[in-house]
C-alpha cells in the first residue's frame, strides 16, 4: 500500500486506457514472478485500483489477465523479429536475436515459468500463443532466406534451431544471464549456420540457401570468423577424408 | 466389452502383478491417445477389470495412473540411452538415438501430448519426470564424452541438442514419421557433431572433446561421411578465409 495509490485510483481513464494500464501492471508482475506467485490483489495494488475494478475489466480473473498479458508479450516478441531484408543474412539474424534475448532478459521469471510447463495457468490457449510466436519466427527466417515453400528438411532444421534457442534462453536465465548476452547471441548464430550447413549436405534446397547466404558474407563477418575458429579444431580430422 | 473380459477379471493376480497389468494397459492407452481422450473406464476395459478395482489400486484416479505410466515410460526411455562405452563415439550416439526414436514412434500420441504442453494432466510432477529424462540424457552423453565436470558452454550445447531432438521428434510424428527413422537419426547425429564443432571454436573444453572424438572416427564412419557431404557446399566460401 503506497500513499498515492488511492489518488491514482481516482484518475479518470478511458476504458481502453484503464485496460492497458491493468495489462501493463499484470505484464510487469508476470514477467518477474511465476504465475502462481501473482494474485489479483497484487495486480490491483500495482495498478493502484481496487480488486473489483480489476474484475470488471477481466471477469475471468487471473487466468484471463495472464492470457491477455501473454498475448501482449507475444506481440512484442513478434516485433523483435522484424528486420529489413538487406545486408548479410547472418547479421540480420544476429540483430533479431539480440532483440529477442533482450526481451527474454527483461521478462526472466515469466519467460521461464511459461516455457518450463506444468504451470496452473497453462492451457491449450497459452500453448497456442507460444506456438504462434515460434511459427512467426520460422516464417521470418524463411522470408529472409528467400524461401517461399520450405521443404521438410529445411523447415525441420529451422524449427530445431528455434527450439534450441528457447532452451539456451532458459539455461541462460537459470545461470543468472551468463555468459553475457553478446556471447550467447553469437554462439546461437553460429549454431544456426552450422545446422543449415549440415542439412545442406543432405538437402538440395538447403544447399542452395547456404550458397546464397555465403555469397553475401564478407571476410570480416560472423561466418568467416566462425570458420577461422572451427577449422583449426577439426583440422586433425583430415585423416577422415 | 469383450466376452472374455469377466473371465480375465477373475484371474488371481498378486497385488504387484495386478498393479503392473493396470499400468501396462494405461501406458498402452496413453501412448496412442491424448490424456484427455483416455478415461478410467477405458483402462478398466482394456485390463478386463472393473472400474472400482482400478480405483483400489490408483485412488488418485486418472491423474495418478497417468503419472505412474509416465514414470514407467521415463524408466524405459532411460534404458534406451544405455550404451557400452566402446568404439567410435558418434556411432554410440547413433545407436542410442535409434532406440530413442523407436520409442517415440511406438508412443506417438502420448509423446506429442506430453511434450506439447497445455494438457490437463500436466503438473509440476509430470514436468519434473520429463526433465529427469533430459538430465539423464545429458549425463549419459557427458559420460561417453569422458567429461566429469562439463563447463557451461559444453553443457549448454548438449542440452540445446537434446531439446532440438525433442523438437525434431515432435515434427517427425506430426509429419507421419517422415523422413524414415534412419534418415532422421543420421541427421540428428550430424547436428550433434556440428553443434560441438561450433562450440569448440569458442571453448577449450569442447575443443578437447571434439579432438578426442574425431581421433576415434574412421574414414567410413558418420563424421567422415558428413564432412564429405558438407565440404562441397561450403567450398564457395573460400573467399571468406
CSV table of N, CA and C in Angstrom, one decimal, chain A residues 60-223:
chain,number,residue,atom,x,y,z
A,60,UNK,N,-12.7,-12.9,-16.1
A,60,UNK,CA,-12.2,-14.3,-16.0
A,60,UNK,C,-11.0,-14.3,-14.9
A,61,UNK,N,-10.8,-13.2,-14.3
A,61,UNK,CA,-9.8,-13.2,-13.2
A,61,UNK,C,-8.4,-13.4,-13.7
A,62,UNK,N,-7.6,-14.1,-12.8
A,62,UNK,CA,-6.1,-14.2,-13.1
A,62,UNK,C,-5.8,-14.9,-14.4
A,63,UNK,N,-6.6,-15.9,-14.7
A,63,UNK,CA,-6.3,-16.7,-16.0
A,63,UNK,C,-6.5,-15.7,-17.2
A,64,UNK,N,-7.6,-14.9,-17.1
A,64,UNK,CA,-7.8,-14.1,-18.3
A,64,UNK,C,-6.7,-13.0,-18.4
A,65,UNK,N,-6.4,-12.4,-17.2
A,65,UNK,CA,-5.3,-11.4,-17.2
A,65,UNK,C,-4.0,-12.0,-17.7
A,66,UNK,N,-3.7,-13.2,-17.3
A,66,UNK,CA,-2.5,-13.9,-17.7
A,66,UNK,C,-2.4,-14.1,-19.2
A,67,UNK,N,-3.5,-14.6,-19.7
A,67,UNK,CA,-3.6,-14.8,-21.2
A,67,UNK,C,-3.5,-13.5,-22.0
A,68,UNK,N,-4.1,-12.4,-21.5
A,68,UNK,CA,-4.1,-11.1,-22.1
A,68,UNK,C,-2.6,-10.6,-22.1
A,69,UNK,N,-2.0,-10.8,-20.9
A,69,UNK,CA,-0.6,-10.3,-20.8
A,69,UNK,C,0.3,-11.1,-21.7
A,70,UNK,N,0.1,-12.4,-21.8
A,70,UNK,CA,0.9,-13.3,-22.7
A,70,UNK,C,0.7,-12.9,-24.1
A,71,UNK,N,-0.5,-12.5,-24.5
A,71,UNK,CA,-0.8,-12.1,-25.9
A,71,UNK,C,0.0,-10.8,-26.2
A,72,UNK,N,0.0,-9.9,-25.2
A,72,UNK,CA,0.7,-8.7,-25.5
A,72,UNK,C,2.2,-8.9,-25.5
A,73,UNK,N,2.7,-9.8,-24.7
A,73,UNK,CA,4.1,-10.1,-24.7
A,73,UNK,C,4.5,-10.8,-26.1
A,74,UNK,N,3.6,-11.7,-26.6
A,74,UNK,CA,3.8,-12.4,-27.8
A,74,UNK,C,3.9,-11.4,-29.0
A,75,UNK,N,3.0,-10.3,-28.9
A,75,UNK,CA,3.1,-9.3,-30.0
A,75,UNK,C,4.4,-8.6,-29.9
A,76,UNK,N,4.9,-8.3,-28.7
A,76,UNK,CA,6.1,-7.6,-28.6
A,76,UNK,C,7.3,-8.5,-29.1
A,77,UNK,N,7.2,-9.8,-28.8
A,77,UNK,CA,8.3,-10.7,-29.3
A,77,UNK,C,8.3,-10.7,-30.8
A,78,UNK,N,7.1,-10.8,-31.4
A,78,UNK,CA,7.0,-10.8,-32.9
A,78,UNK,C,7.7,-9.6,-33.5
A,79,UNK,N,7.5,-8.4,-32.7
A,79,UNK,CA,8.1,-7.2,-33.2
A,79,UNK,C,9.6,-7.3,-33.2
A,80,UNK,N,10.2,-8.1,-32.3
A,80,UNK,CA,11.6,-8.3,-32.2
A,80,UNK,C,12.2,-8.9,-33.5
A,81,UNK,N,11.4,-9.7,-34.1
A,81,UNK,CA,11.8,-10.4,-35.3
A,81,UNK,C,11.9,-9.6,-36.5
A,82,UNK,N,11.2,-8.4,-36.5
A,82,UNK,CA,11.2,-7.6,-37.7
A,82,UNK,C,12.6,-7.0,-38.0
A,83,UNK,N,13.0,-7.2,-39.3
A,83,UNK,CA,14.3,-6.8,-39.6
A,83,UNK,C,14.3,-6.5,-41.1
A,84,UNK,N,14.9,-5.3,-41.6
A,84,UNK,CA,14.8,-5.1,-43.0
A,84,UNK,C,15.6,-6.1,-43.8
A,85,UNK,N,15.1,-6.5,-45.0
A,85,UNK,CA,15.7,-7.6,-45.7
A,85,UNK,C,16.9,-7.2,-46.5
A,86,UNK,N,17.8,-6.5,-45.9
A,86,UNK,CA,19.0,-6.0,-46.6
A,86,UNK,C,20.3,-6.4,-45.8
A,87,UNK,N,21.4,-6.5,-46.6
A,87,UNK,CA,22.7,-6.8,-46.0
A,87,UNK,C,22.9,-8.3,-45.8
A,88,UNK,N,24.0,-8.6,-45.2
A,88,UNK,CA,24.3,-10.1,-45.0
A,88,UNK,C,23.3,-10.7,-44.1
A,89,UNK,N,22.8,-11.9,-44.5
A,89,UNK,CA,21.8,-12.6,-43.8
A,89,UNK,C,22.1,-12.9,-42.3
A,90,UNK,N,23.3,-13.3,-42.1
A,90,UNK,CA,23.6,-13.8,-40.8
A,90,UNK,C,23.7,-12.6,-39.8
A,91,UNK,N,24.0,-11.4,-40.3
A,91,UNK,CA,24.0,-10.3,-39.4
A,91,UNK,C,22.6,-9.8,-39.1
A,92,UNK,N,21.7,-10.0,-40.1
A,92,UNK,CA,20.2,-9.7,-39.8
A,92,UNK,C,19.8,-10.6,-38.6
A,93,UNK,N,20.1,-11.9,-38.7
A,93,UNK,CA,19.7,-12.9,-37.7
A,93,UNK,C,20.3,-12.4,-36.4
A,94,UNK,N,21.5,-12.0,-36.3
A,94,UNK,CA,22.2,-11.6,-35.1
A,94,UNK,C,21.4,-10.4,-34.5
A,95,UNK,N,21.0,-9.5,-35.3
A,95,UNK,CA,20.2,-8.3,-34.7
A,95,UNK,C,18.9,-8.7,-34.2
A,96,UNK,N,18.2,-9.6,-34.9
A,96,UNK,CA,16.9,-10.0,-34.4
A,96,UNK,C,17.0,-10.8,-33.1
A,97,UNK,N,18.0,-11.7,-33.1
A,97,UNK,CA,18.3,-12.5,-31.9
A,97,UNK,C,18.7,-11.6,-30.7
A,98,UNK,N,19.4,-10.6,-31.0
A,98,UNK,CA,19.8,-9.6,-29.9
A,98,UNK,C,18.5,-9.0,-29.3
A,99,UNK,N,17.6,-8.6,-30.1
A,99,UNK,CA,16.3,-8.1,-29.5
A,99,UNK,C,15.6,-9.1,-28.7
A,100,UNK,N,15.5,-10.4,-29.3
A,100,UNK,CA,14.8,-11.5,-28.6
A,100,UNK,C,15.4,-11.7,-27.3
A,101,UNK,N,16.7,-11.8,-27.2
A,101,UNK,CA,17.4,-12.1,-25.9
A,101,UNK,C,17.2,-11.0,-24.9
A,102,UNK,N,17.2,-9.7,-25.4
A,102,UNK,CA,17.0,-8.6,-24.5
A,102,UNK,C,15.6,-8.8,-23.9
A,103,UNK,N,14.6,-9.1,-24.7
A,103,UNK,CA,13.2,-9.3,-24.3
A,103,UNK,C,13.2,-10.4,-23.2
A,104,UNK,N,13.9,-11.5,-23.5
A,104,UNK,CA,14.0,-12.7,-22.6
A,104,UNK,C,14.6,-12.2,-21.2
A,105,UNK,N,15.6,-11.4,-21.3
A,105,UNK,CA,16.3,-10.9,-20.1
A,105,UNK,C,15.4,-10.0,-19.3
A,106,UNK,N,14.5,-9.3,-20.0
A,106,UNK,CA,13.6,-8.4,-19.3
A,106,UNK,C,12.4,-9.0,-18.7
A,107,UNK,N,12.1,-10.3,-19.1
A,107,UNK,CA,10.9,-11.0,-18.7
A,107,UNK,C,11.3,-12.3,-18.1
A,108,UNK,N,12.4,-12.3,-17.4
A,108,UNK,CA,13.1,-13.6,-16.9
A,108,UNK,C,12.2,-14.6,-16.3
A,109,UNK,N,11.6,-14.3,-15.1
A,109,UNK,CA,10.9,-15.4,-14.4
A,109,UNK,C,9.6,-15.8,-15.2
A,110,UNK,N,9.0,-14.8,-15.8
A,110,UNK,CA,7.7,-15.1,-16.6
A,110,UNK,C,8.1,-16.0,-17.8
A,111,UNK,N,9.2,-15.7,-18.4
A,111,UNK,CA,9.6,-16.5,-19.6
A,111,UNK,C,9.9,-17.9,-19.2
A,112,UNK,N,10.6,-18.1,-18.1
A,112,UNK,CA,11.0,-19.4,-17.6
A,112,UNK,C,9.7,-20.2,-17.2
A,113,UNK,N,8.8,-19.5,-16.4
A,113,UNK,CA,7.6,-20.2,-16.0
A,113,UNK,C,6.8,-20.7,-17.2
A,114,UNK,N,6.7,-19.8,-18.2
A,114,UNK,CA,5.9,-20.1,-19.3
A,114,UNK,C,6.4,-21.3,-20.1
A,115,UNK,N,7.7,-21.3,-20.3
A,115,UNK,CA,8.3,-22.4,-21.2
A,115,UNK,C,8.6,-23.6,-20.5
A,116,UNK,N,8.7,-23.6,-19.1
A,116,UNK,CA,9.0,-24.8,-18.4
A,116,UNK,C,7.9,-25.7,-18.2
A,117,UNK,N,6.7,-25.2,-18.4
A,117,UNK,CA,5.5,-26.0,-18.3
A,117,UNK,C,5.1,-26.4,-16.9
A,118,UNK,N,3.9,-27.1,-16.8
A,118,UNK,CA,3.4,-27.5,-15.5
A,118,UNK,C,2.8,-26.4,-14.7
A,119,UNK,N,2.6,-25.2,-15.3
A,119,UNK,CA,2.1,-24.1,-14.5
A,119,UNK,C,0.5,-24.3,-14.5
A,120,UNK,N,-0.1,-23.8,-13.4
A,120,UNK,CA,-1.5,-23.9,-13.3
A,120,UNK,C,-2.2,-23.0,-14.4
A,121,UNK,N,-1.6,-22.0,-14.9
A,121,UNK,CA,-2.2,-21.1,-15.8
A,121,UNK,C,-2.0,-21.6,-17.3
A,122,UNK,N,-1.3,-22.7,-17.4
A,122,UNK,CA,-1.0,-23.2,-18.8
A,122,UNK,C,-2.3,-23.9,-19.3
A,123,UNK,N,-2.7,-23.6,-20.5
A,123,UNK,CA,-3.9,-24.2,-21.1
A,123,UNK,C,-3.5,-24.4,-22.6
A,124,UNK,N,-4.5,-25.0,-23.3
A,124,UNK,CA,-4.2,-25.2,-24.7
A,124,UNK,C,-4.1,-23.8,-25.4
A,125,UNK,N,-4.8,-22.8,-24.8
A,125,UNK,CA,-4.7,-21.4,-25.4
A,125,UNK,C,-3.4,-20.8,-25.2
A,126,UNK,N,-2.8,-21.0,-24.0
A,126,UNK,CA,-1.4,-20.4,-23.8
A,126,UNK,C,-0.4,-21.1,-24.7
A,127,UNK,N,-0.6,-22.4,-24.8
A,127,UNK,CA,0.3,-23.2,-25.7
A,127,UNK,C,0.2,-22.7,-27.1
A,128,UNK,N,-1.0,-22.4,-27.5
A,128,UNK,CA,-1.2,-21.9,-28.9
A,128,UNK,C,-0.6,-20.5,-29.1
A,129,UNK,N,-0.6,-19.7,-28.1
A,129,UNK,CA,0.0,-18.4,-28.2
A,129,UNK,C,1.6,-18.5,-28.4
A,130,UNK,N,2.1,-19.4,-27.6
A,130,UNK,CA,3.6,-19.6,-27.7
A,130,UNK,C,4.0,-20.2,-29.0
A,131,UNK,N,3.2,-21.2,-29.5
A,131,UNK,CA,3.4,-21.8,-30.8
A,131,UNK,C,3.3,-20.8,-31.9
A,132,UNK,N,2.4,-19.8,-31.7
A,132,UNK,CA,2.2,-18.8,-32.7
A,132,UNK,C,3.5,-18.0,-32.9
A,133,UNK,N,4.2,-17.7,-31.7
A,133,UNK,CA,5.5,-16.9,-31.8
A,133,UNK,C,6.5,-17.8,-32.5
A,134,UNK,N,6.6,-19.1,-32.2
A,134,UNK,CA,7.5,-19.9,-32.8
A,134,UNK,C,7.3,-20.0,-34.3
A,135,UNK,N,6.1,-20.1,-34.7
A,135,UNK,CA,5.7,-20.1,-36.1
A,135,UNK,C,6.1,-18.8,-36.8
A,136,UNK,N,5.9,-17.7,-36.1
A,136,UNK,CA,6.3,-16.4,-36.7
A,136,UNK,C,7.8,-16.3,-36.9
A,137,UNK,N,8.5,-16.8,-35.9
A,137,UNK,CA,10.0,-16.8,-36.0
A,137,UNK,C,10.4,-17.6,-37.2
A,138,UNK,N,9.8,-18.8,-37.4
A,138,UNK,CA,10.2,-19.6,-38.6
A,138,UNK,C,9.9,-18.9,-39.9
A,139,UNK,N,8.7,-18.2,-39.9
A,139,UNK,CA,8.3,-17.5,-41.1
A,139,UNK,C,9.2,-16.4,-41.5
A,140,UNK,N,9.6,-15.6,-40.4
A,140,UNK,CA,10.6,-14.5,-40.7
A,140,UNK,C,11.9,-15.1,-41.3
A,141,UNK,N,12.3,-16.1,-40.7
A,141,UNK,CA,13.6,-16.7,-41.2
A,141,UNK,C,13.5,-17.1,-42.6
A,142,UNK,N,12.4,-17.8,-43.0
A,142,UNK,CA,12.2,-18.3,-44.3
A,142,UNK,C,12.1,-17.1,-45.3
A,143,UNK,N,11.5,-16.0,-44.8
A,143,UNK,CA,11.4,-14.8,-45.7
A,143,UNK,C,12.8,-14.2,-46.0
A,144,UNK,N,13.6,-14.2,-44.9
A,144,UNK,CA,15.0,-13.7,-45.1
A,144,UNK,C,15.8,-14.6,-46.0
A,145,UNK,N,15.5,-15.9,-45.8
A,145,UNK,CA,16.3,-16.9,-46.6
A,145,UNK,C,15.7,-16.9,-48.1
A,146,UNK,N,14.7,-16.1,-48.3
A,146,UNK,CA,14.1,-16.0,-49.6
A,146,UNK,C,13.5,-17.4,-50.1
A,147,UNK,N,12.9,-18.1,-49.1
A,147,UNK,CA,12.3,-19.4,-49.4
A,147,UNK,C,10.8,-19.3,-49.3
A,148,UNK,N,10.1,-19.6,-50.4
A,148,UNK,CA,8.7,-19.5,-50.3
A,148,UNK,C,8.0,-20.7,-49.8
A,149,UNK,N,8.6,-21.9,-50.3
A,149,UNK,CA,8.0,-23.1,-49.9
A,149,UNK,C,9.1,-24.0,-49.4
A,150,UNK,N,9.3,-23.9,-48.1
A,150,UNK,CA,10.3,-24.7,-47.5
A,150,UNK,C,10.0,-26.2,-47.4
A,151,UNK,N,10.9,-27.0,-47.9
A,151,UNK,CA,10.7,-28.4,-47.8
A,151,UNK,C,10.9,-28.9,-46.3
A,152,UNK,N,10.5,-30.2,-46.1
A,152,UNK,CA,10.5,-30.7,-44.7
A,152,UNK,C,11.9,-30.6,-44.0
A,153,UNK,N,13.0,-30.8,-44.8
A,153,UNK,CA,14.3,-30.9,-44.1
A,153,UNK,C,14.7,-29.5,-43.7
A,154,UNK,N,14.5,-28.5,-44.6
A,154,UNK,CA,14.9,-27.1,-44.2
A,154,UNK,C,14.0,-26.6,-43.1
A,155,UNK,N,12.7,-26.9,-43.1
A,155,UNK,CA,11.8,-26.5,-42.1
A,155,UNK,C,12.2,-27.1,-40.8
A,156,UNK,N,12.5,-28.4,-40.8
A,156,UNK,CA,12.8,-29.1,-39.5
A,156,UNK,C,14.1,-28.4,-38.9
A,157,UNK,N,15.1,-28.1,-39.8
A,157,UNK,CA,16.3,-27.5,-39.3
A,157,UNK,C,16.1,-26.2,-38.6
A,158,UNK,N,15.2,-25.4,-39.3
A,158,UNK,CA,15.0,-24.1,-38.7
A,158,UNK,C,14.2,-24.2,-37.4
A,159,UNK,N,13.2,-25.1,-37.4
A,159,UNK,CA,12.4,-25.3,-36.2
A,159,UNK,C,13.2,-25.9,-35.0
A,160,UNK,N,14.1,-26.8,-35.4
A,160,UNK,CA,15.0,-27.3,-34.3
A,160,UNK,C,15.9,-26.2,-33.7
A,161,UNK,N,16.3,-25.3,-34.6
A,161,UNK,CA,17.2,-24.2,-34.1
A,161,UNK,C,16.4,-23.3,-33.2
A,162,UNK,N,15.1,-23.0,-33.6
A,162,UNK,CA,14.3,-22.1,-32.8
A,162,UNK,C,14.1,-22.7,-31.4
A,163,UNK,N,13.8,-24.0,-31.3
A,163,UNK,CA,13.7,-24.7,-30.0
A,163,UNK,C,14.9,-24.7,-29.2
A,164,UNK,N,16.1,-24.8,-29.9
A,164,UNK,CA,17.4,-24.8,-29.2
A,164,UNK,C,17.6,-23.4,-28.7
A,165,UNK,N,17.2,-22.4,-29.4
A,165,UNK,CA,17.3,-21.0,-28.9
A,165,UNK,C,16.5,-20.8,-27.6
A,166,UNK,N,15.3,-21.4,-27.6
A,166,UNK,CA,14.5,-21.3,-26.3
A,166,UNK,C,15.2,-22.1,-25.2
A,167,UNK,N,15.7,-23.2,-25.5
A,167,UNK,CA,16.4,-24.0,-24.4
A,167,UNK,C,17.6,-23.2,-23.9
A,168,UNK,N,18.3,-22.6,-24.8
A,168,UNK,CA,19.5,-21.8,-24.4
A,168,UNK,C,19.1,-20.6,-23.6
A,169,UNK,N,18.0,-20.0,-24.0
A,169,UNK,CA,17.5,-18.9,-23.2
A,169,UNK,C,17.1,-19.3,-21.8
A,170,UNK,N,16.5,-20.4,-21.6
A,170,UNK,CA,16.1,-20.9,-20.3
A,170,UNK,C,17.4,-21.2,-19.4
A,171,UNK,N,18.3,-21.8,-20.1
A,171,UNK,CA,19.6,-22.2,-19.3
A,171,UNK,C,20.3,-20.9,-19.0
A,172,UNK,N,20.3,-19.9,-19.9
A,172,UNK,CA,20.9,-18.6,-19.6
A,172,UNK,C,20.3,-17.9,-18.4
A,173,UNK,N,19.0,-17.9,-18.4
A,173,UNK,CA,18.3,-17.3,-17.2
A,173,UNK,C,18.6,-18.0,-16.0
A,174,UNK,N,18.7,-19.3,-16.1
A,174,UNK,CA,19.0,-20.2,-14.9
A,174,UNK,C,20.4,-20.0,-14.4
A,175,UNK,N,21.3,-19.6,-15.3
A,175,UNK,CA,22.7,-19.3,-14.9
A,175,UNK,C,22.9,-17.8,-14.7
A,176,UNK,N,21.8,-17.1,-14.2
A,176,UNK,CA,21.9,-15.7,-13.9
A,176,UNK,C,22.5,-14.9,-15.1
A,177,UNK,N,22.0,-15.2,-16.3
A,177,UNK,CA,22.3,-14.5,-17.5
A,177,UNK,C,23.8,-14.5,-17.8
A,178,UNK,N,24.4,-15.6,-17.6
A,178,UNK,CA,25.8,-15.8,-18.0
A,178,UNK,C,25.8,-16.9,-19.1
A,179,UNK,N,26.6,-16.9,-20.1
A,179,UNK,CA,27.6,-15.8,-20.5
A,179,UNK,C,26.8,-14.5,-20.9
A,180,UNK,N,27.6,-13.4,-21.1
A,180,UNK,CA,26.9,-12.2,-21.4
A,180,UNK,C,26.1,-12.3,-22.7
A,181,UNK,N,25.0,-11.5,-22.8
A,181,UNK,CA,24.1,-11.6,-24.0
A,181,UNK,C,24.8,-11.7,-25.3
A,182,UNK,N,25.9,-10.9,-25.5
A,182,UNK,CA,26.6,-10.9,-26.8
A,182,UNK,C,27.2,-12.2,-27.2
A,183,UNK,N,27.8,-12.8,-26.2
A,183,UNK,CA,28.4,-14.1,-26.4
A,183,UNK,C,27.3,-15.2,-26.7
A,184,UNK,N,26.3,-15.2,-26.0
A,184,UNK,CA,25.2,-16.1,-26.2
A,184,UNK,C,24.6,-16.0,-27.6
A,185,UNK,N,24.4,-14.7,-28.0
A,185,UNK,CA,23.8,-14.4,-29.3
A,185,UNK,C,24.8,-14.9,-30.4
A,186,UNK,N,26.1,-14.6,-30.3
A,186,UNK,CA,27.0,-15.0,-31.3
A,186,UNK,C,27.1,-16.6,-31.4
A,187,UNK,N,27.0,-17.2,-30.2
A,187,UNK,CA,27.0,-18.7,-30.2
A,187,UNK,C,25.8,-19.3,-30.9
A,188,UNK,N,24.6,-18.6,-30.7
A,188,UNK,CA,23.4,-19.1,-31.3
A,188,UNK,C,23.4,-18.9,-32.8
A,189,UNK,N,24.0,-17.8,-33.2
A,189,UNK,CA,24.1,-17.5,-34.7
A,189,UNK,C,25.0,-18.6,-35.3
A,190,UNK,N,26.1,-18.9,-34.6
A,190,UNK,CA,27.0,-20.0,-35.1
A,190,UNK,C,26.2,-21.3,-35.3
A,191,UNK,N,25.4,-21.6,-34.3
A,191,UNK,CA,24.7,-22.8,-34.3
A,191,UNK,C,23.7,-22.9,-35.5
A,192,UNK,N,23.1,-21.7,-35.8
A,192,UNK,CA,22.2,-21.6,-37.0
A,192,UNK,C,23.0,-21.9,-38.3
A,193,UNK,N,24.1,-21.3,-38.4
A,193,UNK,CA,25.0,-21.5,-39.6
A,193,UNK,C,25.3,-23.0,-39.7
A,194,UNK,N,25.8,-23.6,-38.6
A,194,UNK,CA,26.2,-25.0,-38.6
A,194,UNK,C,25.0,-25.9,-38.9
A,195,UNK,N,23.9,-25.7,-38.3
A,195,UNK,CA,22.7,-26.5,-38.6
A,195,UNK,C,22.3,-26.5,-40.1
A,196,UNK,N,22.3,-25.3,-40.7
A,196,UNK,CA,22.0,-25.2,-42.1
A,196,UNK,C,23.0,-25.9,-42.9
A,197,UNK,N,24.3,-25.7,-42.6
A,197,UNK,CA,25.4,-26.4,-43.4
A,197,UNK,C,25.3,-27.9,-43.4
A,198,UNK,N,24.9,-28.4,-42.2
A,198,UNK,CA,24.8,-29.9,-42.0
A,198,UNK,C,23.6,-30.4,-42.9
A,199,UNK,N,22.5,-29.7,-42.8
A,199,UNK,CA,21.3,-30.2,-43.6
A,199,UNK,C,21.6,-30.0,-45.1
A,200,UNK,N,22.4,-29.0,-45.4
A,200,UNK,CA,22.7,-28.7,-46.8
A,200,UNK,C,23.4,-30.0,-47.4
A,201,UNK,N,24.1,-30.7,-46.6
A,201,UNK,CA,24.8,-31.9,-47.1
A,201,UNK,C,23.8,-33.0,-47.5
A,202,UNK,N,22.5,-32.9,-47.1
A,202,UNK,CA,21.5,-33.9,-47.4
A,202,UNK,C,20.4,-33.4,-48.2
A,203,UNK,N,20.3,-32.1,-48.4
A,203,UNK,CA,19.1,-31.5,-49.0
A,203,UNK,C,19.4,-30.4,-50.0
A,204,UNK,N,19.0,-30.5,-51.2
A,204,UNK,CA,19.4,-29.5,-52.2
A,204,UNK,C,18.9,-28.1,-52.0
A,205,UNK,N,17.6,-28.1,-51.5
A,205,UNK,CA,17.0,-26.7,-51.2
A,205,UNK,C,17.9,-26.0,-50.1
A,206,UNK,N,18.3,-26.7,-49.1
A,206,UNK,CA,19.1,-26.1,-48.0
A,206,UNK,C,20.5,-25.7,-48.6
A,207,UNK,N,21.0,-26.6,-49.5
A,207,UNK,CA,22.3,-26.3,-50.0
A,207,UNK,C,22.3,-25.0,-50.8
A,208,UNK,N,21.2,-24.8,-51.6
A,208,UNK,CA,21.0,-23.5,-52.4
A,208,UNK,C,20.9,-22.3,-51.4
A,209,UNK,N,20.2,-22.5,-50.3
A,209,UNK,CA,20.1,-21.4,-49.4
A,209,UNK,C,21.4,-21.1,-48.8
A,210,UNK,N,22.2,-22.1,-48.4
A,210,UNK,CA,23.5,-21.9,-47.8
A,210,UNK,C,24.4,-21.2,-48.8
A,211,UNK,N,24.4,-21.6,-50.1
A,211,UNK,CA,25.3,-21.0,-51.1
A,211,UNK,C,24.9,-19.5,-51.2
A,212,UNK,N,23.6,-19.2,-51.3
A,212,UNK,CA,23.2,-17.8,-51.4
A,212,UNK,C,23.7,-17.0,-50.1
A,213,UNK,N,23.5,-17.6,-49.0
A,213,UNK,CA,23.8,-16.8,-47.7
A,213,UNK,C,25.3,-16.6,-47.7
A,214,UNK,N,26.1,-17.6,-48.1
A,214,UNK,CA,27.6,-17.4,-48.0
A,214,UNK,C,28.0,-16.4,-49.0
A,215,UNK,N,27.4,-16.2,-50.1
A,215,UNK,CA,27.8,-15.3,-51.1
A,215,UNK,C,27.6,-13.8,-50.6
A,216,UNK,N,26.7,-13.6,-49.6
A,216,UNK,CA,26.5,-12.3,-49.0
A,216,UNK,C,27.5,-12.0,-47.9
A,217,UNK,N,28.3,-13.0,-47.5
A,217,UNK,CA,29.2,-12.8,-46.3
A,217,UNK,C,30.5,-12.1,-46.8
A,218,UNK,N,31.1,-11.5,-45.8
A,218,UNK,CA,32.4,-10.8,-46.0
A,218,UNK,C,33.4,-11.4,-45.1
A,219,UNK,N,34.7,-11.2,-45.4
A,219,UNK,CA,35.8,-11.8,-44.6
A,219,UNK,C,35.8,-11.3,-43.2
A,220,UNK,N,35.2,-10.1,-42.9
A,220,UNK,CA,35.1,-9.7,-41.5
A,220,UNK,C,33.7,-10.0,-40.9
A,221,UNK,N,32.9,-10.8,-41.5
A,221,UNK,CA,31.6,-11.1,-41.0
A,221,UNK,C,31.6,-12.3,-40.0
A,222,UNK,N,30.5,-12.6,-39.5
A,222,UNK,CA,30.4,-13.7,-38.4
A,222,UNK,C,30.7,-15.1,-39.0
A,223,UNK,N,30.3,-15.3,-40.3
A,223,UNK,CA,30.6,-16.7,-40.8
A,223,UNK,C,32.1,-16.9,-41.0
